[in-house]
C-alpha positions as CSV (number, residue, x, y, z in Angstrom):
1,M,-0.1,0.1,-0.4
2,G,1.1,3.3,-0.9
3,G,1.6,6.5,1.7
4,R,-0.2,9.3,0.8
5,L,2.1,11.5,-1.2
6,Q,2.6,8.3,-3.0
7,D,4.8,9.7,-6.4
8,K,4.8,12.9,-5.3
9,V,7.8,15.1,-5.8
10,A,8.0,17.4,-2.7
11,I,10.5,20.3,-2.4
12,V,11.4,21.1,1.4
13,V,13.0,24.7,1.6
14,G,14.7,24.4,5.2
15,A,15.0,20.6,5.5
16,G,18.0,20.7,7.6
17,Q,17.8,22.6,11.0
18,T,19.9,24.3,14.4
19,P,21.5,21.7,16.1
20,G,19.6,21.2,19.1
21,D,19.0,18.6,21.3
22,T,15.2,17.6,19.2
23,I,14.8,17.7,15.6
24,G,13.3,21.0,14.1
25,N,10.2,21.8,11.3
26,G,11.9,21.5,8.6
27,R,13.8,18.1,8.8
28,A,10.7,16.1,10.4
29,T,8.4,17.7,7.4
30,A,10.9,16.2,5.6
31,L,11.2,12.3,6.7
32,L,7.5,12.4,7.2
33,F,7.2,13.4,3.3
34,A,9.7,10.5,2.1
35,R,7.6,8.1,4.7
36,E,4.4,8.5,3.3
37,G,6.0,8.1,-0.8
38,A,7.2,11.3,-1.8
39,R,10.5,11.7,-3.8
40,V,12.1,14.6,-1.6
41,M,14.3,17.5,-2.7
42,L,16.1,18.9,0.5
43,V,16.9,22.6,0.2
44,D,19.2,24.3,2.8
45,R,21.3,27.2,3.0
46,R,23.7,24.8,5.4
47,L,24.3,21.8,2.6
48,D,26.2,19.8,6.1
49,S,22.5,19.8,7.8
50,A,20.8,18.8,4.6
51,L,22.9,16.1,4.2
52,E,22.3,14.9,7.6
53,T,18.6,14.8,6.9
54,E,19.3,12.9,3.8
55,R,21.1,10.3,5.3
56,M,18.0,9.8,8.1
57,I,15.5,9.5,5.4
58,A,18.2,7.2,3.2
59,S,18.5,4.7,5.7
60,E,14.6,4.6,6.1
61,G,14.4,3.4,2.4
62,G,13.2,7.1,1.6
63,E,14.8,8.8,-2.1
64,C,16.1,12.1,-1.5
65,F,18.6,14.5,-2.5
66,A,20.4,17.2,-0.9
67,F,20.3,20.5,-2.5
68,E,22.7,23.6,-1.2
69,A,20.9,27.3,-1.8
70,D,20.4,30.5,-0.2
71,A,15.7,30.9,-0.5
72,A,16.7,34.7,-0.2
73,D,18.5,35.2,-3.1
74,E,16.4,34.7,-6.2
75,E,19.0,32.8,-9.1
76,S,19.2,30.1,-6.0
77,C,15.3,30.2,-6.3
78,K,15.6,29.8,-10.2
79,A,18.4,27.1,-9.6
80,V,16.5,24.8,-7.2
81,T,13.4,24.7,-9.1
82,K,15.2,23.8,-12.1
83,T,17.0,20.7,-10.3
84,C,14.0,19.2,-9.3
85,V,12.3,19.6,-12.4
86,E,15.7,18.1,-14.5
87,K,15.7,14.9,-11.7
88,Y,11.7,14.2,-11.3
89,G,10.3,16.4,-14.3
90,R,7.7,17.5,-11.9
91,I,7.1,19.6,-8.4
92,D,3.7,18.6,-6.5
93,I,4.4,20.0,-3.3
94,L,6.9,23.1,-1.8
95,H,7.3,23.4,1.5
96,N,8.8,26.6,2.4
97,N,10.0,26.2,6.1
98,V,13.0,29.5,6.2
99,G,12.5,31.7,9.0
100,I,15.2,33.9,11.3
101,G,14.4,36.2,14.5
102,G,17.5,36.8,16.2
103,G,18.3,40.2,17.0
104,D,14.4,41.1,17.2
105,A,13.3,43.5,19.8
106,G,10.1,45.9,20.4
107,P,10.0,49.4,18.0
108,A,12.2,51.9,20.2
109,H,15.1,49.5,20.9
110,L,15.0,47.2,16.8
111,T,18.3,48.3,14.7
112,E,17.6,48.7,11.0
113,E,20.0,45.8,10.2
114,A,18.1,43.5,12.2
115,W,14.7,44.5,10.8
116,D,16.0,44.5,7.1
117,R,17.8,41.2,7.5
118,I,14.3,39.1,9.7
119,V,11.7,40.8,7.2
120,G,14.0,40.4,4.2
121,V,14.5,36.8,5.3
122,N,11.5,35.5,6.5
123,M,9.6,36.9,3.3
124,K,11.3,36.8,0.2
125,T,12.4,32.8,0.6
126,V,8.6,32.4,0.4
127,F,7.8,34.7,-2.0
128,L,11.3,33.9,-4.6
129,M,10.4,30.4,-4.2
130,C,6.7,30.8,-5.1
131,K,7.7,32.7,-8.0
132,H,9.8,30.1,-9.3
133,V,8.2,27.2,-8.9
134,L,4.4,28.3,-9.6
135,P,4.8,27.9,-12.9
136,V,5.5,25.0,-13.5
137,M,2.5,23.6,-10.6
138,R,0.5,26.4,-13.7
139,A,1.8,23.9,-16.8
140,Q,0.8,21.0,-14.3
141,G,-2.3,22.0,-13.9
142,S,-1.5,21.4,-10.0
143,G,0.2,21.7,-6.7
144,V,0.2,22.3,-3.2
145,I,2.3,25.3,-1.5
146,T,2.5,25.3,2.4
147,N,4.0,28.2,3.9
148,I,5.9,28.4,7.5
149,S,4.1,31.3,9.2
150,S,3.7,31.1,13.4
151,V,0.9,32.1,16.1
152,A,3.2,35.4,16.0
153,A,1.5,37.0,13.5
154,T,-2.1,37.2,15.2
155,C,-0.7,37.0,19.1
156,A,0.7,39.9,21.2
157,T,4.3,39.6,21.2
158,G,7.1,42.0,21.8
159,I,9.5,40.6,18.6
160,V,7.9,43.2,16.0
161,A,10.2,42.4,13.6
162,Y,9.6,38.5,13.4
163,K,5.7,39.1,14.0
164,T,5.4,41.7,10.8
165,S,7.0,39.1,9.1
166,K,4.8,36.4,9.3
167,A,1.5,38.3,8.7
168,G,3.1,39.3,5.8
169,V,3.5,35.7,5.1
170,N,-0.2,35.3,5.9
171,A,-1.3,38.0,3.7
172,F,1.0,36.4,1.2
173,T,-0.2,33.2,1.7
174,H,-3.5,34.2,0.7
175,A,-3.1,36.7,-2.2
176,L,-1.3,33.4,-3.4
177,A,-4.5,31.1,-2.8
178,M,-6.4,33.1,-4.7
179,G,-4.6,33.9,-7.5
180,N,-3.9,30.2,-8.0
181,A,-6.8,28.4,-7.2
182,R,-8.3,28.5,-11.0
183,H,-4.3,26.8,-11.9
184,G,-6.0,23.8,-9.9
185,I,-2.8,25.1,-7.2
186,R,-3.5,24.7,-3.3
187,A,-2.2,26.8,-1.1
188,N,-2.2,26.8,2.8
189,A,-0.4,28.6,5.8
190,I,0.6,26.6,9.6
191,L,0.8,28.9,12.2
192,P,3.4,26.8,14.8
193,G,2.4,28.2,18.6
194,L,5.2,27.7,21.6
195,M,7.2,24.4,19.9
196,N,9.9,23.0,21.6
197,T,12.4,23.0,18.7
198,P,16.3,23.4,18.2
199,M,15.0,27.3,16.7
200,A,13.2,27.9,19.4
201,I,15.0,26.7,22.9
202,E,18.9,26.3,21.6
203,N,18.6,30.2,20.2
204,I,16.2,31.4,23.0
205,S,18.1,30.2,25.8
206,K,21.5,31.4,24.2
207,A,20.3,34.5,23.3
208,R,18.9,35.0,26.9
209,G,21.5,33.8,29.1
210,I,19.0,31.7,30.3
211,P,19.1,28.0,31.0
212,R,17.6,25.4,28.5
213,E,15.8,23.5,31.3
214,Q,14.1,27.0,32.7
215,L,12.9,27.9,29.4
216,I,11.3,24.9,28.6
217,T,9.2,24.9,31.5
218,A,7.8,29.3,31.0
219,R,7.3,28.2,28.2
220,D,5.2,24.6,29.1
221,N,3.4,26.5,31.0
222,Q,2.2,29.2,28.2
223,V,0.1,26.2,26.4
224,P,-3.6,25.8,27.0
225,L,-3.1,22.2,26.4
226,G,-1.1,19.8,28.7
227,Q,0.8,23.0,29.0
228,K,2.9,21.1,26.8
229,M,5.2,22.5,24.1
230,G,4.1,21.1,20.8
231,T,6.9,19.7,18.7
232,A,8.0,19.5,15.4
233,W,6.0,16.2,14.5
234,D,3.1,18.0,15.1
235,V,3.9,20.7,12.5
236,A,4.8,17.8,10.0
237,Y,1.6,16.0,10.2
238,A,-0.4,19.1,9.4
239,A,1.5,19.7,6.8
240,L,1.1,15.9,5.9
241,F,-2.2,16.5,5.7
242,L,-2.7,20.1,3.7
243,A,-0.4,18.7,1.3
244,S,-2.4,15.5,0.5
245,E,-5.1,14.8,-1.3
246,E,-7.2,14.2,2.1
247,A,-7.5,17.9,2.1
248,G,-8.4,18.8,-1.8
249,F,-10.5,21.2,-1.1
250,I,-8.5,23.3,1.6
251,T,-6.8,26.5,0.0
252,G,-5.9,30.1,1.9
253,V,-6.0,28.8,5.1
254,M,-3.6,29.5,8.1
255,L,-3.8,26.7,10.1
256,P,-2.6,27.2,14.0
257,V,-0.9,24.1,15.5
258,D,-0.3,25.3,19.0
259,G,-2.0,24.0,21.7
260,G,-4.5,26.4,21.9
261,Q,-2.2,29.4,22.2
262,S,-4.0,31.5,19.7
263,A,-7.4,31.0,20.8
264,R,-6.8,32.3,24.4
265,I,-8.7,35.3,24.8
266,G,-8.8,37.6,28.2
């Protein structure tokens, strides 16, 4: 019996991860897509990290290949698209998982350089990859694009550049879905909440100078559902559903995966 993505071709952008004790969203999604039968192109600007993901998938008998590219660079995005089509003949799924937040702050203390870097990377990577993959999907008359946003887009938070960039990803996803529905292309966003991933735990504990366990406890306590953060697998399973035929009538959706955090009002 085939998997839920049998014979599909997927590009996962950000398929490596920040070093840490847990698994990151991009790597978990790439692994799950491969387990469900997809052939996966593993894109990351850190080739060594993408190759690590490749080894994990290959050890399970999945089909994939790692590719070094900076998704904030247009020529790189062109190369990703061209290489995928040359190798696999088509592109069924584009999963945009690149995001950064280092150096963020409130508007009175945020530097121009940090603003430009965070907004530039978080929004431009989505725009440029979509720009170059869309013609392939339109020619096929089918395709699924999933963008990783954040509940920060809608929740109150002091990290203003990250929040603004993810609100932009949501707006872009909405435009993408409406503009491409007639081409048979679906586009949705996943909004992770507080997740126990290396980008969140290792990066934030280092930036704030607080122990990992203290940060984990504090974040766990903020989550309504069970007082425990989600994991990368929660994001990956949502991505699998949205990429699969089971979600064939779903487009333009902003799906929180957050243990109820964004539903908390008052």
